[in-house]
Amino acid sequence: MPRFVLRRTAQTLLVFVIITFLCYVGLYQLGNPFAAVGEKVIPPQTQAILRETFKLDRPLPVQYLNYLANLFTGDLGIDYDKRLPVFGMITDVVPNTVRLAVTAIVLQLVIGISAGVLAAVRRGSFTDALVSVSAIVAMSMPLIVIAAALRDTFAGTRVLGITLFPSLPRTIAVEVHWYDELLLPAFALALAGLAITIRLTRASMLEVLESDYVRTARSKGLPPRTVLFKHALRNAVIPLANIAAIEFGATLGGALVVETIFQYNGVGYLFVRALRSLNAPLLMAIMSYMVIAFVVLIALLDILCAYLDPRMRID
C-alpha cells in the first residue's frame, strides 16, 4: 500500500506540472498579455517595463519555477485589470463555487440513485422506461441549453408574493442572499450529470440483484426492504464513488457556463470575466488551482479504492 500511495502521488505531481506548464506557455509565451488594454495599444517601452515588473523577462524555466513557488505561497501578483491581489480575488469567490458544486453533487446523487434504484427494482415496467428515456433526454441536452432554459423559465418566479429565484439580469442595487441564488444554478449542474448517475445505478443494481448473496438473503426470508437497502444497495453504490469524483471535476468545469448564465459570483464567473479581458495572471491562477483540486481529488479516491479493494494495487 505505501508503494501504491507513493506511485499515485508521483503521478499526480507529474500531471500537475505538465498541465500547468502548458497553460503557462500558452498564456505568457505564445501571446503578449501587454499588447493592449481594451482598444488602446500599449507602447513597446511600456510593455518592456511591465514584463520586467511581472518578472516575464527571465528565461522560461526560471519564470515557471518562480510561478510554482508563488502558487503555493499565495503570492500570485497583481491583477492586470483592477490592480488587486489575484489571490484575494480568488479566495473571495471560492466559497460560492464550493457551495454550488457540493449542492449540485448532492442533488445529483440523491435524485440519480433514487431514480436508478426505482428503475432497477421495476425493471421492464413503465416506470423503468420513463426513467431511462428521461435520462437519455437529459444526457442529450447541452449544459448551456439546460441552464438557459431554467433561467428563462424560473428566474424572477414569485409565489404568494415571495420571490423564489432572483430576477436576471441582476441589477447592482438589488441585494441577493447566497442561498436565494444557489438552488437554480445548482439544479442546472445536477441535471447535466444526472443521466450518468441514473444509468450507472440502474446497471449496478440489476447486476447486484442477480448475485448469489442477494438470492441467499431472499431465501432466508429477510424482508424485501432489508434485502434491497442492506444487501443490494450498499454494494451497488460502490462504483458510484469513482463517478462522484469525476463528476465533481466536471461540475467545476460546468460552473464556468452556469455561473456566467446565472451571474453567480463564483470562480467560473470570475474566470469568464478574466478571459474576456485576457487577464493572464488571473486566468493562470484559476486554472492552476482547479487542476490541483481535480488531480488531488482523483488521487485520494484512487488511494481510498485501493485501500478498500487490494486488487487495485499494482505492485
mmCIF file of C-alpha atoms in Angstrom:
data_model
loop_
_atom_site.group_PDB
_atom_site.id
_atom_site.type_symbol
_atom_site.label_atom_id
_atom_site.label_comp_id
_atom_site.label_asym_id
_atom_site.label_seq_id
_atom_site.Cartn_x
_atom_site.Cartn_y
_atom_site.Cartn_z
ATOM 1 C CA MET A 1 0.000 0.000 0.000
ATOM 2 C CA PRO A 2 2.763 2.582 0.771
ATOM 3 C CA ARG A 3 4.318 1.927 -2.648
ATOM 4 C CA PHE A 4 0.955 2.479 -4.313
ATOM 5 C CA VAL A 5 0.476 5.769 -2.440
ATOM 6 C CA LEU A 6 3.938 6.990 -3.437
ATOM 7 C CA ARG A 7 3.415 5.984 -7.059
ATOM 8 C CA ARG A 8 -0.005 7.648 -7.219
ATOM 9 C CA THR A 9 1.396 10.810 -5.600
ATOM 10 C CA ALA A 10 4.204 10.958 -8.158
ATOM 11 C CA GLN A 11 1.690 10.574 -10.995
ATOM 12 C CA THR A 12 -0.401 13.409 -9.542
ATOM 13 C CA LEU A 13 2.598 15.729 -9.348
ATOM 14 C CA LEU A 14 3.624 14.873 -12.909
ATOM 15 C CA VAL A 15 0.137 15.587 -14.273
ATOM 16 C CA PHE A 16 0.006 18.886 -12.398
ATOM 17 C CA VAL A 17 3.409 20.006 -13.703
ATOM 18 C CA ILE A 18 2.621 19.094 -17.320
ATOM 19 C CA ILE A 19 -0.790 20.819 -17.371
ATOM 20 C CA THR A 20 0.302 23.988 -15.592
ATOM 21 C CA PHE A 21 3.445 24.270 -17.741
ATOM 22 C CA LEU A 22 1.402 24.044 -20.945
ATOM 23 C CA CYS A 23 -1.055 26.638 -19.614
ATOM 24 C CA TYR A 24 1.810 28.923 -18.623
ATOM 25 C CA VAL A 25 3.415 28.673 -22.065
ATOM 26 C CA GLY A 26 0.087 29.297 -23.780
ATOM 27 C CA LEU A 27 -0.732 32.395 -21.733
ATOM 28 C CA TYR A 28 2.663 34.037 -21.361
ATOM 29 C CA GLN A 29 4.850 32.778 -24.212
ATOM 30 C CA LEU A 30 2.572 32.289 -27.224
ATOM 31 C CA GLY A 31 0.885 35.643 -26.766
ATOM 32 C CA ASN A 32 1.614 39.121 -25.460
ATOM 33 C CA PRO A 33 -0.517 39.949 -22.411
ATOM 34 C CA PHE A 34 0.667 43.570 -22.509
ATOM 35 C CA ALA A 35 -0.043 44.321 -26.162
ATOM 36 C CA ALA A 36 -3.209 46.300 -25.468
ATOM 37 C CA VAL A 37 -5.750 47.296 -22.852
ATOM 38 C CA GLY A 38 -9.154 47.226 -24.458
ATOM 39 C CA GLU A 39 -8.793 49.174 -27.716
ATOM 40 C CA LYS A 40 -5.704 51.071 -26.534
ATOM 41 C CA VAL A 41 -2.333 49.808 -27.799
ATOM 42 C CA ILE A 42 0.476 49.900 -25.220
ATOM 43 C CA PRO A 43 3.821 51.341 -26.445
ATOM 44 C CA PRO A 44 6.754 48.886 -26.662
ATOM 45 C CA GLN A 45 8.690 50.750 -23.935
ATOM 46 C CA THR A 46 5.768 50.379 -21.532
ATOM 47 C CA GLN A 47 5.414 46.712 -22.458
ATOM 48 C CA ALA A 48 9.070 46.130 -21.589
ATOM 49 C CA ILE A 49 8.613 47.811 -18.196
ATOM 50 C CA LEU A 50 5.538 45.696 -17.476
ATOM 51 C CA ARG A 51 7.332 42.477 -18.432
ATOM 52 C CA GLU A 52 10.134 43.361 -16.063
ATOM 53 C CA THR A 53 7.665 44.274 -13.308
ATOM 54 C CA PHE A 54 5.877 40.929 -13.608
ATOM 55 C CA LYS A 55 9.229 39.059 -13.994
ATOM 56 C CA LEU A 56 8.472 37.894 -17.538
ATOM 57 C CA ASP A 57 11.863 38.992 -18.893
ATOM 58 C CA ARG A 58 13.618 35.943 -17.471
ATOM 59 C CA PRO A 59 14.214 32.527 -19.124
ATOM 60 C CA LEU A 60 11.119 30.334 -19.362
ATOM 61 C CA PRO A 61 12.252 27.644 -16.858
ATOM 62 C CA VAL A 62 13.047 30.342 -14.290
ATOM 63 C CA GLN A 63 9.686 32.017 -14.880
ATOM 64 C CA TYR A 64 7.816 28.756 -14.424
ATOM 65 C CA LEU A 65 9.704 27.720 -11.286
ATOM 66 C CA ASN A 66 9.100 31.163 -9.781
ATOM 67 C CA TYR A 67 5.435 30.811 -10.580
ATOM 68 C CA LEU A 68 5.222 27.404 -8.894
ATOM 69 C CA ALA A 69 6.856 28.829 -5.781
ATOM 70 C CA ASN A 70 4.450 31.758 -5.754
ATOM 71 C CA LEU A 71 1.486 29.464 -6.384
ATOM 72 C CA PHE A 72 1.951 27.636 -3.082
ATOM 73 C CA THR A 73 2.656 30.808 -1.111
ATOM 74 C CA GLY A 74 -0.325 32.715 -2.485
ATOM 75 C CA ASP A 75 1.873 35.456 -3.952
ATOM 76 C CA LEU A 76 0.311 35.445 -7.431
ATOM 77 C CA GLY A 77 0.921 39.060 -8.257
ATOM 78 C CA ILE A 78 -1.482 41.818 -9.200
ATOM 79 C CA ASP A 79 -4.486 41.547 -11.458
ATOM 80 C CA TYR A 80 -3.872 43.381 -14.765
ATOM 81 C CA ASP A 81 -7.342 44.878 -14.888
ATOM 82 C CA LYS A 82 -8.310 46.059 -11.396
ATOM 83 C CA ARG A 83 -4.801 46.090 -9.885
ATOM 84 C CA LEU A 84 -5.959 43.917 -6.995
ATOM 85 C CA PRO A 85 -4.121 40.917 -5.499
ATOM 86 C CA VAL A 86 -5.012 37.836 -7.559
ATOM 87 C CA PHE A 87 -5.053 35.505 -4.559
ATOM 88 C CA GLY A 88 -7.532 37.721 -2.717
ATOM 89 C CA MET A 89 -9.839 37.906 -5.720
ATOM 90 C CA ILE A 90 -9.938 34.102 -5.924
ATOM 91 C CA THR A 91 -10.410 33.447 -2.206
ATOM 92 C CA ASP A 92 -13.351 35.866 -2.150
ATOM 93 C CA VAL A 93 -15.366 33.721 -4.596
ATOM 94 C CA VAL A 94 -14.136 30.185 -3.806
ATOM 95 C CA PRO A 95 -16.741 29.593 -1.036
ATOM 96 C CA ASN A 96 -19.535 30.391 -3.509
ATOM 97 C CA THR A 97 -18.289 27.854 -6.055
ATOM 98 C CA VAL A 98 -17.725 25.192 -3.382
ATOM 99 C CA ARG A 99 -21.307 25.637 -2.148
ATOM 100 C CA LEU A 100 -22.570 25.399 -5.728
ATOM 101 C CA ALA A 101 -20.547 22.269 -6.562
ATOM 102 C CA VAL A 102 -21.400 20.436 -3.329
ATOM 103 C CA THR A 103 -25.108 21.240 -3.634
ATOM 104 C CA ALA A 104 -25.139 20.102 -7.260
ATOM 105 C CA ILE A 105 -23.373 16.814 -6.444
ATOM 106 C CA VAL A 106 -25.729 16.104 -3.534
ATOM 107 C CA LEU A 107 -28.793 16.762 -5.709
ATOM 108 C CA GLN A 108 -27.363 14.635 -8.496
ATOM 109 C CA LEU A 109 -26.571 11.683 -6.230
ATOM 110 C CA VAL A 110 -29.828 11.768 -4.273
ATOM 111 C CA ILE A 111 -32.054 12.074 -7.333
ATOM 112 C CA GLY A 112 -29.910 9.840 -9.558
ATOM 113 C CA ILE A 113 -29.510 6.969 -7.093
ATOM 114 C CA SER A 114 -33.200 7.054 -6.155
ATOM 115 C CA ALA A 115 -34.308 7.026 -9.792
ATOM 116 C CA GLY A 116 -31.783 4.337 -10.735
ATOM 117 C CA VAL A 117 -32.837 2.035 -7.885
ATOM 118 C CA LEU A 118 -36.516 2.551 -8.737
ATOM 119 C CA ALA A 119 -35.882 1.705 -12.390
ATOM 120 C CA ALA A 120 -33.907 -1.426 -11.490
ATOM 121 C CA VAL A 121 -36.463 -2.705 -8.976
ATOM 122 C CA ARG A 122 -39.268 -2.184 -11.514
ATOM 123 C CA ARG A 123 -37.336 -3.478 -14.478
ATOM 124 C CA GLY A 124 -39.375 -3.673 -17.687
ATOM 125 C CA SER A 125 -42.223 -1.546 -16.311
ATOM 126 C CA PHE A 126 -43.487 1.851 -17.437
ATOM 127 C CA THR A 127 -41.535 3.455 -14.593
ATOM 128 C CA ASP A 128 -38.306 1.878 -15.854
ATOM 129 C CA ALA A 129 -38.966 3.103 -19.394
ATOM 130 C CA LEU A 130 -39.853 6.608 -18.179
ATOM 131 C CA VAL A 131 -36.695 6.904 -16.081
ATOM 132 C CA SER A 132 -34.484 5.551 -18.878
ATOM 133 C CA VAL A 133 -35.964 7.840 -21.537
ATOM 134 C CA SER A 134 -35.718 10.859 -19.236
ATOM 135 C CA ALA A 135 -32.058 10.057 -18.574
ATOM 136 C CA ILE A 136 -31.300 9.828 -22.298
ATOM 137 C CA VAL A 137 -33.067 13.143 -22.962
ATOM 138 C CA ALA A 138 -31.131 14.835 -20.146
ATOM 139 C CA MET A 139 -27.860 13.368 -21.441
ATOM 140 C CA SER A 140 -28.564 14.706 -24.943
ATOM 141 C CA MET A 141 -29.105 18.304 -23.830
ATOM 142 C CA PRO A 142 -26.017 20.556 -23.580
ATOM 143 C CA LEU A 143 -25.448 22.210 -20.216
ATOM 144 C CA ILE A 144 -25.778 25.681 -21.718
ATOM 145 C CA VAL A 145 -29.256 24.798 -23.004
ATOM 146 C CA ILE A 146 -30.351 23.390 -19.647
ATOM 147 C CA ALA A 147 -29.064 26.428 -17.739
ATOM 148 C CA ALA A 148 -30.546 28.949 -20.178
ATOM 149 C CA ALA A 149 -33.937 27.190 -20.133
ATOM 150 C CA LEU A 150 -34.069 27.148 -16.330
ATOM 151 C CA ARG A 151 -33.024 30.796 -16.172
ATOM 152 C CA ASP A 152 -35.606 31.967 -18.703
ATOM 153 C CA THR A 153 -38.366 29.845 -17.144
ATOM 154 C CA PHE A 154 -37.859 30.310 -13.410
ATOM 155 C CA ALA A 155 -35.784 33.462 -12.861
ATOM 156 C CA GLY A 156 -37.922 36.009 -11.022
ATOM 157 C CA THR A 157 -40.637 33.452 -10.175
ATOM 158 C CA ARG A 158 -42.911 34.642 -7.383
ATOM 159 C CA VAL A 159 -45.318 32.514 -5.325
ATOM 160 C CA LEU A 160 -47.671 34.134 -2.798
ATOM 161 C CA GLY A 161 -45.691 37.350 -3.016
ATOM 162 C CA ILE A 162 -42.394 35.586 -2.288
ATOM 163 C CA THR A 163 -39.616 35.647 -4.880
ATOM 164 C CA LEU A 164 -38.332 32.075 -5.136
ATOM 165 C CA PHE A 165 -35.499 32.845 -7.528
ATOM 166 C CA PRO A 166 -33.885 36.262 -8.174
ATOM 167 C CA SER A 167 -34.562 38.067 -11.427
ATOM 168 C CA LEU A 168 -31.926 38.105 -14.166
ATOM 169 C CA PRO A 169 -30.078 40.094 -15.354
ATOM 170 C CA ARG A 170 -29.384 41.301 -11.825
ATOM 171 C CA THR A 171 -29.025 44.991 -11.045
ATOM 172 C CA ILE A 172 -26.309 46.293 -8.716
ATOM 173 C CA ALA A 173 -28.818 47.955 -6.379
ATOM 174 C CA VAL A 174 -30.616 44.668 -5.609
ATOM 175 C CA GLU A 175 -29.035 42.613 -2.818
ATOM 176 C CA VAL A 176 -29.457 38.853 -3.139
ATOM 177 C CA HIS A 177 -28.521 36.372 -0.413
ATOM 178 C CA TRP A 178 -26.313 33.480 -1.412
ATOM 179 C CA TYR A 179 -28.944 30.868 -0.550
ATOM 180 C CA ASP A 180 -31.502 32.578 -2.805
ATOM 181 C CA GLU A 181 -29.284 32.429 -5.891
ATOM 182 C CA LEU A 182 -27.807 28.982 -5.206
ATOM 183 C CA LEU A 183 -30.590 26.479 -5.909
ATOM 184 C CA LEU A 184 -31.358 27.204 -9.576
ATOM 185 C CA PRO A 185 -27.757 27.020 -10.896
ATOM 186 C CA ALA A 186 -27.085 24.000 -8.650
ATOM 187 C CA PHE A 187 -30.116 22.228 -10.103
ATOM 188 C CA ALA A 188 -28.878 23.032 -13.627
ATOM 189 C CA LEU A 189 -25.483 21.485 -12.837
ATOM 190 C CA ALA A 190 -27.150 18.454 -11.248
ATOM 191 C CA LEU A 191 -29.344 17.855 -14.308
ATOM 192 C CA ALA A 192 -26.298 17.920 -16.575
ATOM 193 C CA GLY A 193 -24.766 14.872 -14.847
ATOM 194 C CA LEU A 194 -27.937 13.192 -13.640
ATOM 195 C CA ALA A 195 -28.251 10.783 -16.562
ATOM 196 C CA ILE A 196 -24.883 9.119 -15.891
ATOM 197 C CA THR A 197 -25.747 8.550 -12.232
ATOM 198 C CA ILE A 198 -29.150 7.085 -13.100
ATOM 199 C CA ARG A 199 -27.868 4.699 -15.752
ATOM 200 C CA LEU A 200 -24.891 3.541 -13.696
ATOM 201 C CA THR A 201 -27.043 2.967 -10.602
ATOM 202 C CA ARG A 202 -29.619 1.028 -12.607
ATOM 203 C CA ALA A 203 -26.998 -1.190 -14.267
ATOM 204 C CA SER A 204 -25.176 -1.801 -10.991
ATOM 205 C CA MET A 205 -28.392 -2.602 -9.139
ATOM 206 C CA LEU A 206 -29.523 -5.072 -11.811
ATOM 207 C CA GLU A 207 -26.190 -6.874 -11.546
ATOM 208 C CA VAL A 208 -26.278 -6.983 -7.745
ATOM 209 C CA LEU A 209 -29.910 -8.119 -7.597
ATOM 210 C CA GLU A 210 -28.951 -11.211 -9.630
ATOM 211 C CA SER A 211 -25.960 -12.052 -7.411
ATOM 212 C CA ASP A 212 -25.782 -15.153 -5.207
ATOM 213 C CA TYR A 213 -25.648 -13.336 -1.861
ATOM 214 C CA VAL A 214 -28.854 -11.437 -2.657
ATOM 215 C CA ARG A 215 -30.586 -14.694 -3.587
ATOM 216 C CA THR A 216 -29.327 -16.163 -0.312
ATOM 217 C CA ALA A 217 -30.690 -13.210 1.641
ATOM 218 C CA ARG A 218 -34.070 -13.644 -0.014
ATOM 219 C CA SER A 219 -34.092 -17.399 0.651
ATOM 220 C CA LYS A 220 -33.563 -16.697 4.370
ATOM 221 C CA GLY A 221 -36.881 -14.876 4.388
ATOM 222 C CA LEU A 222 -35.494 -11.399 5.018
ATOM 223 C CA PRO A 223 -37.900 -8.529 4.349
ATOM 224 C CA PRO A 224 -37.638 -7.085 0.806
ATOM 225 C CA ARG A 225 -36.645 -3.676 2.184
ATOM 226 C CA THR A 226 -33.755 -5.203 4.138
ATOM 227 C CA VAL A 227 -32.570 -7.124 1.089
ATOM 228 C CA LEU A 228 -32.784 -4.019 -1.100
ATOM 229 C CA PHE A 229 -31.099 -1.465 1.132
ATOM 230 C CA LYS A 230 -28.781 -3.522 3.350
ATOM 231 C CA HIS A 231 -27.524 -6.124 0.881
ATOM 232 C CA ALA A 232 -28.109 -4.811 -2.643
ATOM 233 C CA LEU A 233 -27.820 -1.019 -2.493
ATOM 234 C CA ARG A 234 -24.712 -0.972 -0.279
ATOM 235 C CA ASN A 235 -22.784 -2.946 -2.899
ATOM 236 C CA ALA A 236 -24.375 -1.298 -5.922
ATOM 237 C CA VAL A 237 -23.262 2.216 -4.952
ATOM 238 C CA ILE A 238 -19.553 1.324 -4.707
ATOM 239 C CA PRO A 239 -18.911 2.110 -8.430
ATOM 240 C CA LEU A 240 -20.546 5.497 -7.889
ATOM 241 C CA ALA A 241 -17.575 6.630 -5.776
ATOM 242 C CA ASN A 242 -15.373 6.948 -8.862
ATOM 243 C CA ILE A 243 -18.155 8.639 -10.809
ATOM 244 C CA ALA A 244 -18.765 11.095 -7.961
ATOM 245 C CA ALA A 245 -15.157 12.288 -8.070
ATOM 246 C CA ILE A 246 -15.167 12.592 -11.855
ATOM 247 C CA GLU A 247 -18.497 14.381 -11.766
ATOM 248 C CA PHE A 248 -17.109 16.801 -9.183
ATOM 249 C CA GLY A 249 -14.386 17.723 -11.655
ATOM 250 C CA ALA A 250 -16.966 18.056 -14.420
ATOM 251 C CA THR A 251 -19.029 20.230 -12.096
ATOM 252 C CA LEU A 252 -16.105 22.599 -11.647
ATOM 253 C CA GLY A 253 -15.849 22.852 -15.425
ATOM 254 C CA GLY A 254 -19.597 23.263 -15.819
ATOM 255 C CA ALA A 255 -19.514 26.081 -13.294
ATOM 256 C CA LEU A 256 -17.891 28.237 -15.980
ATOM 257 C CA VAL A 257 -21.086 28.046 -18.013
ATOM 258 C CA VAL A 258 -23.662 28.000 -15.235
ATOM 259 C CA GLU A 259 -22.169 30.803 -13.152
ATOM 260 C CA THR A 260 -21.967 33.030 -16.213
ATOM 261 C CA ILE A 261 -25.556 32.379 -17.285
ATOM 262 C CA PHE A 262 -26.914 32.949 -13.779
ATOM 263 C CA GLN A 263 -24.470 35.775 -12.923
ATOM 264 C CA TYR A 264 -23.395 33.700 -9.933
ATOM 265 C CA ASN A 265 -20.380 35.259 -8.241
ATOM 266 C CA GLY A 266 -18.075 32.256 -8.249
ATOM 267 C CA VAL A 267 -14.749 31.132 -9.653
ATOM 268 C CA GLY A 268 -16.285 30.252 -13.021
ATOM 269 C CA TYR A 269 -17.837 33.684 -13.486
ATOM 270 C CA LEU A 270 -14.558 35.289 -12.436
ATOM 271 C CA PHE A 271 -12.687 33.139 -14.972
ATOM 272 C CA VAL A 272 -15.003 34.133 -17.827
ATOM 273 C CA ARG A 273 -14.640 37.817 -16.990
ATOM 274 C CA ALA A 274 -10.851 37.407 -16.887
ATOM 275 C CA LEU A 275 -10.964 35.587 -20.228
ATOM 276 C CA ARG A 276 -12.841 38.442 -21.869
ATOM 277 C CA SER A 277 -10.083 40.879 -20.884
ATOM 278 C CA LEU A 278 -7.243 38.343 -21.417
ATOM 279 C CA ASN A 279 -6.195 38.822 -17.802
ATOM 280 C CA ALA A 280 -3.295 36.342 -17.791
ATOM 281 C CA PRO A 281 -2.403 36.292 -14.043
ATOM 282 C CA LEU A 282 -5.994 35.665 -13.016
ATOM 283 C CA LEU A 283 -6.569 33.066 -15.742
ATOM 284 C CA MET A 284 -3.389 31.181 -14.855
ATOM 285 C CA ALA A 285 -4.112 31.199 -11.137
ATOM 286 C CA ILE A 286 -7.676 29.914 -11.553
ATOM 287 C CA MET A 287 -6.613 27.153 -13.949
ATOM 288 C CA SER A 288 -3.779 26.082 -11.653
ATOM 289 C CA TYR A 289 -5.958 25.803 -8.565
ATOM 290 C CA MET A 290 -8.673 23.961 -10.481
ATOM 291 C CA VAL A 291 -6.079 21.454 -11.726
ATOM 292 C CA ILE A 292 -4.808 20.995 -8.158
ATOM 293 C CA ALA A 293 -8.329 20.395 -6.851
ATOM 294 C CA PHE A 294 -9.157 17.859 -9.551
ATOM 295 C CA VAL A 295 -5.936 15.786 -9.569
ATOM 296 C CA VAL A 296 -5.747 15.676 -5.772
ATOM 297 C CA LEU A 297 -9.370 14.535 -5.550
ATOM 298 C CA ILE A 298 -8.824 11.774 -8.114
ATOM 299 C CA ALA A 299 -5.623 10.652 -6.362
ATOM 300 C CA LEU A 300 -7.321 10.477 -2.958
ATOM 301 C CA LEU A 301 -10.175 8.482 -4.452
ATOM 302 C CA ASP A 302 -7.766 6.020 -6.085
ATOM 303 C CA ILE A 303 -5.951 5.556 -2.784
ATOM 304 C CA LEU A 304 -9.229 5.004 -0.956
ATOM 305 C CA CYS A 305 -10.417 2.460 -3.522
ATOM 306 C CA ALA A 306 -7.056 0.667 -3.369
ATOM 307 C CA TYR A 307 -7.329 0.511 0.412
ATOM 308 C CA LEU A 308 -10.829 -0.976 0.189
ATOM 309 C CA ASP A 309 -10.006 -3.314 -2.714
ATOM 310 C CA PRO A 310 -6.422 -4.693 -2.682
ATOM 311 C CA ARG A 311 -6.854 -5.932 -6.269
ATOM 312 C CA MET A 312 -6.473 -2.334 -7.463
ATOM 313 C CA ARG A 313 -2.909 -2.103 -6.134
ATOM 314 C CA ILE A 314 -0.340 -2.661 -8.864
ATOM 315 C CA ASP A 315 2.959 -3.688 -7.283
#
